[in-house]
CSV table of C-alpha atoms in Angstrom, one decimal:
chain,number,residue,atom,x,y,z
A,1,MET,CA,8.9,-30.9,-10.9
A,2,ARG,CA,9.8,-31.1,-7.2
A,3,HIS,CA,7.7,-30.0,-4.3
A,4,LEU,CA,8.7,-28.7,-0.9
A,5,THR,CA,6.5,-27.6,2.0
A,6,ILE,CA,8.0,-25.3,4.6
A,7,PRO,CA,6.9,-22.7,7.1
A,8,SER,CA,7.8,-19.1,6.4
A,9,ALA,CA,7.6,-16.1,8.7
A,10,ILE,CA,6.8,-12.5,7.8
A,11,LEU,CA,8.0,-9.7,10.0
A,12,LEU,CA,5.5,-6.9,10.6
A,13,VAL,CA,7.1,-4.8,13.2
A,14,LEU,CA,9.7,-2.2,12.3
A,15,THR,CA,9.3,-1.4,8.6
A,16,ALA,CA,6.7,-1.7,6.0
A,17,ALA,CA,9.2,-3.5,3.8
A,18,ALA,CA,9.4,-6.3,6.3
A,19,CYS,CA,5.8,-7.2,6.1
A,20,GLU,CA,5.3,-7.6,2.4
A,21,PRO,CA,4.2,-11.1,1.6
A,22,LEU,CA,6.0,-11.1,-1.8
A,23,ALA,CA,9.3,-11.3,0.1
A,24,PRO,CA,8.8,-14.0,2.8
A,25,GLY,CA,12.5,-14.5,3.4
A,26,GLY,CA,12.4,-18.3,2.9
A,27,PRO,CA,13.0,-20.1,-0.3
A,28,GLY,CA,12.6,-17.6,-3.1
A,29,SER,CA,14.9,-15.1,-1.4
A,30,ASP,CA,18.3,-14.4,-3.0
A,31,PRO,CA,19.7,-17.5,-4.8
A,32,GLY,CA,22.7,-18.9,-2.9
A,33,GLN,CA,21.2,-18.2,0.5
A,34,ASP,CA,20.2,-21.1,2.6
A,35,PRO,CA,18.0,-19.7,5.4
A,36,ASN,CA,16.8,-22.1,8.1
A,37,PRO,CA,13.0,-22.1,7.5
A,38,ASP,CA,12.4,-23.0,11.1
A,39,GLU,CA,14.1,-19.8,12.4
A,40,VAL,CA,12.4,-16.4,12.5
A,41,PRO,CA,14.8,-13.6,11.7
A,42,ASP,CA,15.8,-11.6,14.8
A,43,ASP,CA,15.4,-7.9,14.3
A,44,GLY,CA,16.9,-7.1,17.6
A,45,VAL,CA,13.6,-5.8,19.1
A,46,ASP,CA,11.9,-7.5,22.0
A,47,GLU,CA,8.4,-8.2,20.8
A,48,GLY,CA,7.2,-9.5,24.1
A,49,PRO,CA,5.4,-12.8,24.8
A,50,GLY,CA,4.1,-14.7,21.9
A,51,ASP,CA,6.0,-13.0,19.1
A,52,ALA,CA,2.8,-11.1,18.2
A,53,GLY,CA,4.7,-9.2,15.5
A,54,PHE,CA,4.8,-12.2,13.2
A,55,ILE,CA,2.4,-13.6,10.6
A,56,GLU,CA,3.4,-17.2,9.7
A,57,CYS,CA,2.7,-18.6,6.2
A,58,GLU,CA,3.0,-22.2,5.2
A,59,GLU,CA,4.3,-22.4,1.6
A,60,THR,CA,4.4,-25.2,-0.9
A,61,ILE,CA,7.0,-24.5,-3.6
A,62,THR,CA,6.8,-26.1,-7.0
A,63,VAL,CA,9.8,-25.6,-9.4
A,64,LEU,CA,8.4,-25.2,-12.9
A,65,ASP,CA,9.9,-26.7,-16.0
A,66,GLY,CA,10.0,-23.6,-18.1
A,67,VAL,CA,8.8,-20.1,-18.8
A,68,ASP,CA,5.6,-21.3,-20.3
A,69,ALA,CA,4.8,-23.9,-17.7
A,70,ALA,CA,1.3,-23.6,-16.3
A,71,SER,CA,0.4,-23.0,-12.6
A,72,PRO,CA,-2.9,-22.3,-10.8
A,73,LEU,CA,-2.3,-18.6,-11.4
A,74,PRO,CA,-3.9,-17.3,-14.6
A,75,PHE,CA,-0.6,-16.2,-16.1
A,76,THR,CA,2.9,-17.7,-16.8
A,77,ALA,CA,6.5,-16.6,-16.4
A,78,VAL,CA,6.4,-15.5,-20.0
A,79,ASP,CA,3.9,-12.9,-19.1
A,80,VAL,CA,5.9,-11.7,-16.1
A,81,LEU,CA,9.2,-11.6,-18.0
A,82,SER,CA,7.6,-9.7,-20.9
A,83,LEU,CA,6.7,-7.1,-18.2
A,84,VAL,CA,10.0,-6.8,-16.5
A,85,ILE,CA,12.8,-7.6,-19.0
A,86,GLY,CA,14.8,-4.7,-20.3
A,87,GLU,CA,16.2,-1.3,-19.3
A,88,ARG,CA,14.1,1.4,-17.6
A,89,THR,CA,14.9,4.8,-16.2
A,90,THR,CA,13.0,6.7,-13.6
A,91,ASP,CA,13.4,9.9,-11.6
A,92,MET,CA,14.1,9.3,-8.0
A,93,THR,CA,14.5,11.3,-4.7
A,94,TRP,CA,17.2,10.6,-2.2
A,95,GLY,CA,16.2,10.7,1.5
A,96,GLU,CA,17.4,13.3,3.9
A,97,GLY,CA,19.0,10.9,6.3
A,98,LEU,CA,17.8,10.6,9.9
A,99,ASP,CA,17.6,13.4,12.5
A,100,GLU,CA,15.8,12.0,15.5
A,101,SER,CA,16.4,11.9,19.2
A,102,LEU,CA,17.4,8.3,18.9
A,103,ALA,CA,20.0,8.7,16.2
A,104,LYS,CA,21.3,11.0,13.5
A,105,VAL,CA,22.5,9.6,10.1
A,106,ASN,CA,23.8,11.4,7.0
A,107,PHE,CA,24.7,9.7,3.8
A,108,GLY,CA,26.0,10.6,0.3
A,109,PRO,CA,27.3,11.3,-2.2
A,110,GLU,CA,24.0,11.9,-3.9
A,111,ALA,CA,21.2,14.0,-2.5
A,112,GLY,CA,17.8,15.4,-3.6
A,113,ALA,CA,16.6,14.7,-7.1
A,114,GLY,CA,18.3,12.0,-9.1
A,115,GLU,CA,17.8,9.3,-11.7
A,116,LEU,CA,17.7,5.5,-11.4
A,117,THR,CA,18.3,3.0,-14.2
A,118,ILE,CA,17.3,-0.6,-13.9
A,119,ASP,CA,18.2,-3.3,-16.4
A,120,VAL,CA,16.6,-6.7,-15.8
A,121,ALA,CA,17.7,-9.8,-17.8
A,122,TYR,CA,16.7,-13.5,-17.7
A,123,ASP,CA,19.2,-16.3,-18.2
A,124,ALA,CA,17.4,-19.5,-17.5
A,125,GLY,CA,16.9,-18.7,-13.8
A,126,GLU,CA,14.7,-21.0,-11.7
A,127,ILE,CA,11.0,-20.4,-11.8
A,128,ARG,CA,8.8,-21.3,-8.8
A,129,TYR,CA,5.1,-21.4,-8.1
A,130,VAL,CA,4.6,-20.7,-4.4
A,131,GLU,CA,1.3,-21.7,-2.8
A,132,SER,CA,1.0,-19.8,0.4
A,133,THR,CA,-1.5,-20.1,3.2
A,134,LEU,CA,-1.8,-18.9,6.8
A,135,ALA,CA,0.0,-21.4,9.1
A,136,GLY,CA,-2.6,-23.4,11.0
A,137,GLY,CA,-5.3,-22.7,8.3
A,138,GLY,CA,-8.0,-20.1,8.4
A,139,ASP,CA,-9.0,-17.3,6.1
A,140,ASP,CA,-6.5,-14.7,4.8
A,141,PRO,CA,-8.7,-11.7,4.2
A,142,TYR,CA,-5.8,-9.2,4.0
A,143,GLY,CA,-3.7,-11.2,1.5
A,144,GLU,CA,-0.8,-11.7,3.9
A,145,CYS,CA,0.1,-15.0,2.3
A,146,PRO,CA,-0.4,-14.6,-1.4
A,147,ASP,CA,0.3,-17.3,-4.0
A,148,ARG,CA,2.8,-16.1,-6.5
A,149,LEU,CA,5.3,-16.9,-9.3
A,150,GLU,CA,9.0,-16.2,-8.5
A,151,ILE,CA,11.6,-15.9,-11.2
A,152,ASP,CA,15.3,-15.6,-10.6
A,153,VAL,CA,16.6,-12.7,-12.7
A,154,ASP,CA,19.8,-10.7,-13.2
A,155,VAL,CA,19.7,-7.1,-12.3
A,156,GLN,CA,21.9,-4.1,-12.9
A,157,LEU,CA,21.0,-1.0,-10.8
A,158,THR,CA,22.7,2.3,-11.4
A,159,SER,CA,22.1,5.8,-10.0
A,160,ALA,CA,23.1,8.8,-12.2
A,161,GLY,CA,25.4,10.3,-9.5
A,162,GLY,CA,27.3,7.0,-8.9
A,163,ALA,CA,26.0,6.2,-5.4
A,164,LEU,CA,24.7,2.9,-6.8
A,165,LYS,CA,26.3,0.7,-9.4
A,166,GLU,CA,25.1,-2.8,-8.4
A,167,SER,CA,24.8,-6.1,-10.1
A,168,PHE,CA,23.0,-9.1,-8.5
A,169,THR,CA,20.7,-12.0,-9.0
A,170,ALA,CA,17.4,-12.0,-7.1
A,171,PRO,CA,13.8,-13.3,-7.4
A,172,ILE,CA,11.1,-11.1,-8.9
A,173,ALA,CA,7.6,-12.1,-7.7
A,174,ALA,CA,4.1,-11.7,-9.2
A,175,SER,CA,0.8,-12.5,-7.7
A,176,VAL,CA,-1.1,-10.6,-10.5
A,177,GLU,CA,-0.1,-10.5,-14.1
A,178,ARG,CA,0.8,-6.8,-14.5
A,179,ILE,CA,2.6,-6.1,-11.2
A,180,ALA,CA,6.0,-7.6,-10.3
A,181,VAL,CA,8.1,-6.8,-7.3
A,182,LEU,CA,11.7,-7.6,-6.6
A,183,ARG,CA,13.3,-7.2,-3.1
A,184,HIS,CA,17.0,-7.5,-2.4
A,185,THR,CA,19.3,-6.7,0.5
A,186,LEU,CA,22.5,-4.7,-0.2
A,187,GLU,CA,25.0,-5.0,2.6
A,188,LEU,CA,26.7,-1.7,3.2
A,189,ASP,CA,30.2,-3.1,3.0
A,190,ALA,CA,29.4,-4.7,-0.3
A,191,VAL,CA,27.8,-1.8,-2.2
A,192,ALA,CA,29.7,-1.4,-5.5
A,193,GLY,CA,28.8,2.2,-6.0
A,194,ALA,CA,30.0,5.2,-4.0
A,195,PHE,CA,27.2,5.2,-1.4
A,196,SER,CA,28.5,5.8,2.0
A,197,LEU,CA,27.5,6.9,5.5
A,198,ASP,CA,29.0,10.4,6.2
A,199,ALA,CA,28.0,10.7,9.8
A,200,VAL,CA,26.4,8.4,12.4
A,201,GLU,CA,25.5,9.6,15.9
A,202,PRO,CA,25.8,8.1,18.5
A,203,ALA,CA,28.9,6.4,17.4
A,204,ASP,CA,27.7,3.0,18.5
A,205,ALA,CA,24.5,3.3,16.5
A,206,SER,CA,24.1,0.4,14.0
A,207,VAL,CA,22.9,1.1,10.4
A,208,GLY,CA,21.5,-2.0,8.8
A,209,PRO,CA,21.8,-3.0,5.2
A,210,LEU,CA,20.0,-1.2,2.4
A,211,GLU,CA,16.6,-2.9,1.7
A,212,LEU,CA,15.7,-2.5,-1.9
A,213,GLU,CA,12.1,-2.7,-3.2
A,214,LEU,CA,11.7,-2.5,-7.0
A,215,GLY,CA,8.3,-2.7,-8.5
A,216,VAL,CA,7.4,-2.9,-12.2
A,217,THR,CA,4.0,-2.2,-13.9
A,218,PRO,CA,3.1,-1.4,-17.5
A,219,ASP,CA,3.3,2.3,-16.4
A,220,GLY,CA,6.9,2.2,-15.1
A,221,LEU,CA,8.9,1.7,-12.0
A,222,PHE,CA,8.0,2.2,-8.3
A,223,GLY,CA,9.7,1.4,-5.1
A,224,GLN,CA,12.1,2.5,-2.4
A,225,MET,CA,15.3,1.8,-0.5
A,226,THR,CA,15.3,1.8,3.3
A,227,ALA,CA,17.5,0.9,6.3
A,228,ILE,CA,17.0,0.2,9.9
A,229,VAL,CA,19.0,2.2,12.5
A,230,GLU,CA,19.4,0.6,15.9
A,231,VAL,CA,20.8,2.0,19.2
A,232,GLN,CA,21.5,0.2,22.4
A,233,VAL,CA,19.8,2.0,25.3
A,234,ASP,CA,20.6,0.4,28.6
A,235,ASP,CA,19.2,-3.1,28.4
A,236,PHE,CA,17.0,-2.3,25.4
A,237,ILE,CA,17.5,-1.8,21.7
A,238,GLY,CA,15.8,1.2,20.1
A,239,ALA,CA,15.2,1.0,16.4
A,240,THR,CA,13.8,3.3,13.7
A,241,TRP,CA,13.3,3.3,10.0
A,242,MET,CA,15.2,5.5,7.6
A,243,SER,CA,14.2,6.3,4.1
A,244,VAL,CA,17.2,6.2,1.8
A,245,ALA,CA,15.6,6.8,-1.6
A,246,ARG,CA,12.2,6.4,-3.4
A,247,TRP,CA,11.1,6.3,-7.0
A,248,PRO,CA,9.5,7.8,-8.9
A,249,GLY,CA,10.7,10.9,-7.2
A,250,THR,CA,8.2,13.5,-8.5
A,251,GLY,CA,5.4,14.4,-6.1
A,252,ALA,CA,4.0,12.4,-3.2
A,253,SER,CA,2.7,9.0,-4.1
A,254,PRO,CA,-0.9,8.4,-3.1
A,255,CYS,CA,-0.2,4.7,-2.7
A,256,GLU,CA,0.5,2.9,0.6
A,257,PHE,CA,3.0,0.1,1.1
A,258,GLY,CA,1.8,-3.0,-0.7
A,259,GLU,CA,0.3,-1.0,-3.5
A,260,ALA,CA,1.5,0.0,-7.0
A,261,PRO,CA,0.7,3.3,-8.7
A,262,LEU,CA,-1.2,2.9,-12.0
A,263,HIS,CA,-2.7,5.2,-14.6
A,264,PRO,CA,-6.5,5.0,-14.4
A,265,GLU,CA,-6.8,3.1,-17.7
A,266,THR,CA,-4.2,0.4,-16.7
A,267,ALA,CA,-5.6,-2.8,-15.3
A,268,ALA,CA,-3.6,-4.7,-12.7
A,269,ALA,CA,-6.0,-7.7,-12.8
A,270,GLY,CA,-9.0,-7.9,-15.0
A,271,PHE,CA,-10.3,-4.3,-14.9
A,272,SER,CA,-9.1,-0.7,-14.7
A,273,ALA,CA,-10.1,2.2,-12.5
A,274,GLY,CA,-11.7,3.7,-15.6
A,275,GLU,CA,-14.0,0.7,-15.9
A,276,VAL,CA,-14.9,0.9,-12.3
A,277,LEU,CA,-15.9,4.5,-12.6
A,278,ASP,CA,-17.9,3.7,-15.8
A,279,TYR,CA,-19.8,1.1,-13.8
A,280,LEU,CA,-20.5,3.5,-11.0
A,281,ALA,CA,-21.9,6.0,-13.5
A,282,LYS,CA,-24.8,3.7,-13.9
A,283,ILE,CA,-25.9,4.5,-10.4
A,284,GLY,CA,-27.2,8.0,-11.3
A,285,GLU,CA,-29.7,8.6,-8.5
A,286,VAL,CA,-30.3,6.8,-5.2
A,287,ASP,CA,-32.8,7.1,-2.4
A,288,LEU,CA,-31.8,9.3,0.5
A,289,THR,CA,-33.5,9.1,3.9
A,290,TRP,CA,-32.7,11.8,6.5
A,291,GLY,CA,-32.7,11.1,10.2
A,292,SER,CA,-36.2,12.6,10.5
A,293,GLY,CA,-37.6,10.0,8.2
A,294,GLU,CA,-38.0,12.4,5.3
A,295,THR,CA,-37.0,10.9,1.9
A,296,THR,CA,-35.7,12.4,-1.3
A,297,THR,CA,-33.4,11.3,-4.1
A,298,LEU,CA,-29.7,11.9,-4.3
A,299,GLY,CA,-27.8,12.3,-7.6
A,300,ILE,CA,-24.3,11.0,-7.2
A,301,ASP,CA,-21.3,11.0,-9.5
A,302,PHE,CA,-17.8,9.6,-9.0
A,303,ASP,CA,-14.9,11.1,-11.0
A,304,LEU,CA,-11.2,11.0,-10.7
A,305,LEU,CA,-9.9,13.5,-8.1
A,306,ASP,CA,-8.1,15.5,-10.8
A,307,ASP,CA,-6.4,15.1,-14.2
A,308,GLU,CA,-3.1,14.0,-12.5
A,309,THR,CA,-4.7,11.3,-10.3
A,310,MET,CA,-2.9,7.9,-10.1
A,311,VAL,CA,-4.8,5.0,-8.7
A,312,CYS,CA,-3.3,2.3,-6.4
A,313,ALA,CA,-3.4,-1.4,-7.0
A,314,SER,CA,-2.8,-4.1,-4.4
A,315,ILE,CA,0.4,-6.0,-5.5
A,316,THR,CA,-1.1,-9.2,-4.2
A,317,SER,CA,-4.6,-9.1,-5.6
A,318,GLY,CA,-4.9,-6.3,-8.1
A,319,ALA,CA,-7.7,-4.7,-6.1
A,320,LEU,CA,-7.9,-1.0,-6.8
A,321,ARG,CA,-8.1,2.1,-4.6
A,322,ILE,CA,-9.3,5.1,-6.5
A,323,PRO,CA,-9.1,8.7,-5.2
A,324,THR,CA,-12.3,10.4,-6.4
A,325,LEU,CA,-14.1,13.7,-6.4
A,326,THR,CA,-17.7,12.8,-5.5
A,327,LYS,CA,-20.5,15.1,-6.5
A,328,VAL,CA,-23.9,14.9,-4.8
A,329,SER,CA,-27.2,16.7,-5.4
A,330,SER,CA,-30.4,16.0,-3.4
A,331,ALA,CA,-33.8,16.8,-5.0
A,332,ASP,CA,-34.9,18.6,-1.8
A,333,GLY,CA,-32.1,21.1,-2.1
A,334,ARG,CA,-30.5,20.3,1.2
A,335,TRP,CA,-27.3,18.8,-0.2
A,336,GLU,CA,-25.3,20.2,-3.2
A,337,GLY,CA,-21.6,19.5,-2.9
A,338,ALA,CA,-18.4,17.9,-4.2
A,339,PHE,CA,-15.8,16.4,-1.9
A,340,PRO,CA,-13.0,13.7,-2.0
A,341,MET,CA,-13.8,10.1,-1.4
A,342,GLU,CA,-12.1,6.8,-2.0
A,343,VAL,CA,-13.5,3.9,-4.1
A,344,ARG,CA,-12.1,0.4,-3.5
A,345,ALA,CA,-12.8,-2.3,-6.0
A,346,GLU,CA,-12.1,-5.9,-5.0
A,347,VAL,CA,-11.0,-8.7,-7.3
A,348,LEU,CA,-12.8,-12.1,-7.6
A,349,GLY,CA,-10.8,-15.3,-8.1
A,350,ASP,CA,-11.2,-15.1,-11.9
A,351,GLY,CA,-9.9,-11.6,-12.0
A,352,SER,CA,-13.3,-9.9,-12.5
A,353,MET,CA,-14.6,-7.0,-10.4
A,354,GLY,CA,-16.1,-7.9,-7.0
A,355,MET,CA,-17.6,-5.7,-4.3
A,356,ILE,CA,-17.0,-2.0,-4.5
A,357,ARG,CA,-16.7,0.2,-1.4
A,358,ALA,CA,-17.1,4.0,-1.6
A,359,GLU,CA,-16.2,6.1,1.5
A,360,ILE,CA,-14.7,9.1,3.0
A,361,PRO,CA,-11.6,7.5,4.4
A,362,ALA,CA,-10.8,8.0,8.1
A,363,PRO,CA,-13.5,10.6,8.7
A,364,TYR,CA,-12.5,11.2,12.3
A,365,ALA,CA,-9.1,12.3,11.0
A,366,ALA,CA,-10.7,14.6,8.3
A,367,GLN,CA,-12.5,17.0,10.6
A,368,ILE,CA,-13.5,20.4,9.2
A,369,ASP,CA,-13.8,23.6,11.1
A,370,ALA,CA,-17.4,24.3,12.1
A,371,ASP,CA,-17.6,27.6,10.2
A,372,ALA,CA,-16.4,25.9,7.0
A,373,PHE,CA,-18.2,22.6,7.2
A,374,ALA,CA,-21.4,23.6,5.2
A,375,GLU,CA,-19.4,25.0,2.4
A,376,HIS,CA,-16.9,22.2,2.3
A,377,TYR,CA,-19.6,19.4,2.0
A,378,GLY,CA,-22.4,21.5,0.5
A,379,ILE,CA,-24.8,20.4,3.3
A,380,ALA,CA,-27.5,22.9,4.5
A,381,ASP,CA,-29.5,22.9,7.7
A,382,VAL,CA,-26.8,21.4,9.9
A,383,ASP,CA,-26.4,23.5,13.1
A,384,LEU,CA,-22.8,23.4,14.2
A,385,ALA,CA,-23.3,26.4,16.6
A,386,GLY,CA,-21.3,25.6,19.8
A,387,PHE,CA,-19.1,23.1,18.1
A,388,ASP,CA,-15.4,23.5,17.0
A,389,ARG,CA,-15.4,21.1,14.1
A,390,GLY,CA,-17.7,18.8,12.1
A,391,ILE,CA,-17.3,15.3,10.7
A,392,LEU,CA,-19.1,13.7,7.8
A,393,SER,CA,-19.0,9.9,7.7
A,394,PHE,CA,-20.3,8.8,4.3
A,395,SER,CA,-19.9,5.3,2.8
A,396,ALA,CA,-21.6,2.6,0.8
A,397,ASP,CA,-21.1,-1.0,-0.4
A,398,ILE,CA,-21.9,-1.4,-4.0
A,399,ASP,CA,-22.7,-4.9,-5.3
A,400,PHE,CA,-21.3,-5.7,-8.8
A,401,SER,CA,-24.0,-8.0,-10.2
A,402,GLY,CA,-25.9,-6.5,-13.1
A,403,GLU,CA,-27.1,-3.1,-12.3
A,404,PRO,CA,-25.4,-1.5,-9.2
A,405,GLU,CA,-27.1,-2.2,-5.8
A,406,VAL,CA,-26.1,0.4,-3.3
A,407,ASP,CA,-26.3,0.1,0.5
A,408,GLY,CA,-25.0,3.3,2.1
A,409,SER,CA,-25.2,5.3,5.3
A,410,PHE,CA,-24.1,8.8,6.5
A,411,GLU,CA,-23.6,10.5,9.8
A,412,ILE,CA,-22.8,14.1,10.7
A,413,LEU,CA,-21.1,14.8,14.0
A,414,GLY,CA,-20.3,18.0,15.9
A,415,VAL,CA,-17.0,18.0,17.8
A,416,VAL,CA,-16.1,20.0,20.9
A,417,ALA,CA,-12.4,20.1,21.3
A,418,HIS,CA,-10.8,19.6,24.7
A,419,THR,CA,-7.1,20.2,24.9
A,420,CYS,CA,-5.5,17.8,27.4
A,421,PRO,CA,-2.3,19.1,29.1
A,422,PRO,CA,0.7,16.7,29.0
A,423,ASP,CA,0.3,15.7,32.7
A,424,ALA,CA,-3.5,15.3,32.5
A,425,ASN,CA,-4.9,12.3,34.3
A,426,GLY,CA,-8.4,11.4,33.1
A,427,CYS,CA,-8.8,14.2,30.6
A,428,GLU,CA,-12.1,13.6,28.7
A,429,GLY,CA,-10.7,14.5,25.3
A,430,ASP,CA,-12.8,15.6,22.4
A,431,SER,CA,-16.6,15.0,22.6
A,432,TYR,CA,-18.8,14.0,19.7
A,433,THR,CA,-22.5,14.6,19.1
A,434,THR,CA,-24.5,13.1,16.3
A,435,LEU,CA,-26.4,15.9,14.5
A,436,GLU,CA,-27.8,14.1,11.5
A,437,GLU,CA,-27.7,10.6,10.2
A,438,GLY,CA,-29.5,8.6,7.6
A,439,SER,CA,-29.1,6.1,4.7
A,440,TRP,CA,-28.7,6.3,1.0
A,441,GLY,CA,-28.9,3.6,-1.7
A,442,THR,CA,-31.2,1.6,-3.9
A,443,LEU,CA,-34.4,0.1,-2.7
């Protein structure tokens, strides 16, 4: 084995694809490249003093002796290869190009719905264990610098309409056993398929290479292809992100960048969403205290949002984000409703379930018209007269240690909307008034 410690920089500014820790851009990027690890790639955008757009990771790379060689991760290259090797086909959707004030870009020959076939093979490519930490030490609560296995694999990528017909070698990386992600850059002038730019305005706009993200789980493929479009404007460079294609192509994915879509019964780490919901079913009833001090009990039940629900797993930790339909019923009759929430289950170092967080995500962005609020959430005796909209903030932390221990709170706010004209100076904006608040949980 040989060891090498180098700094690696991760770009967070222009595109989601640039910030993913499984593709740091140092050793472990495409074989044959020899990037200078001391240089941060220049994206052409002035980030201002301090390069605040960068997260720096320090990485120690160990080249492993074979596919079954052990590392500190609880799986080997054999496990990763058994997940990724072979041919898979998925539906895909081509992007619509770019139509913004900054630039306009059209591409072809394929458009709309399509099909993508990926064939991954392994031919004794190098296998690396990458230990990654934030440069300068400190905690890494968001998993920006994940430890991972990287395996150099051979890839054939073909789209049904001929736009893509690519063959290349690239590293596929895994921080958890059942999710692997490959990233690769396709230079436009080196694309082997028929993909082409049909129109670019203004003429001096620059369209960057195709950035490919290909993820593999036991449930199939996920990912996207993007490009950066840059335009020189006086002494500045304007840049924007363009979606070229995504897969799977049916429906809108509930998952964010850095997450993989999974079926509810599929585990990314040591547990599945189904097991999380089975555990939450043990809660049954909790104590509910209204703002007046009155107490009652609240029955609460978490279920999948619908029969088609996919859950989202962090590709660096396996933590799950589960869209749920949460049903509540208070013994005093004031609350009888069902509404969407999110359940997030963290992963401990041994792969077991950690803390669970249940909440209405971004409640201030989920405002409900005042006349529909009571019906939407099933809450009685909340006076929204004189308000335009209402907000329910409802969340809890649930400790996974034996029987569930729940520590939750809620707040109901009335919103008075104030429309600010474009030239307003000092416009007060919307105003918020707390109408009810309290707590819910186990004693």
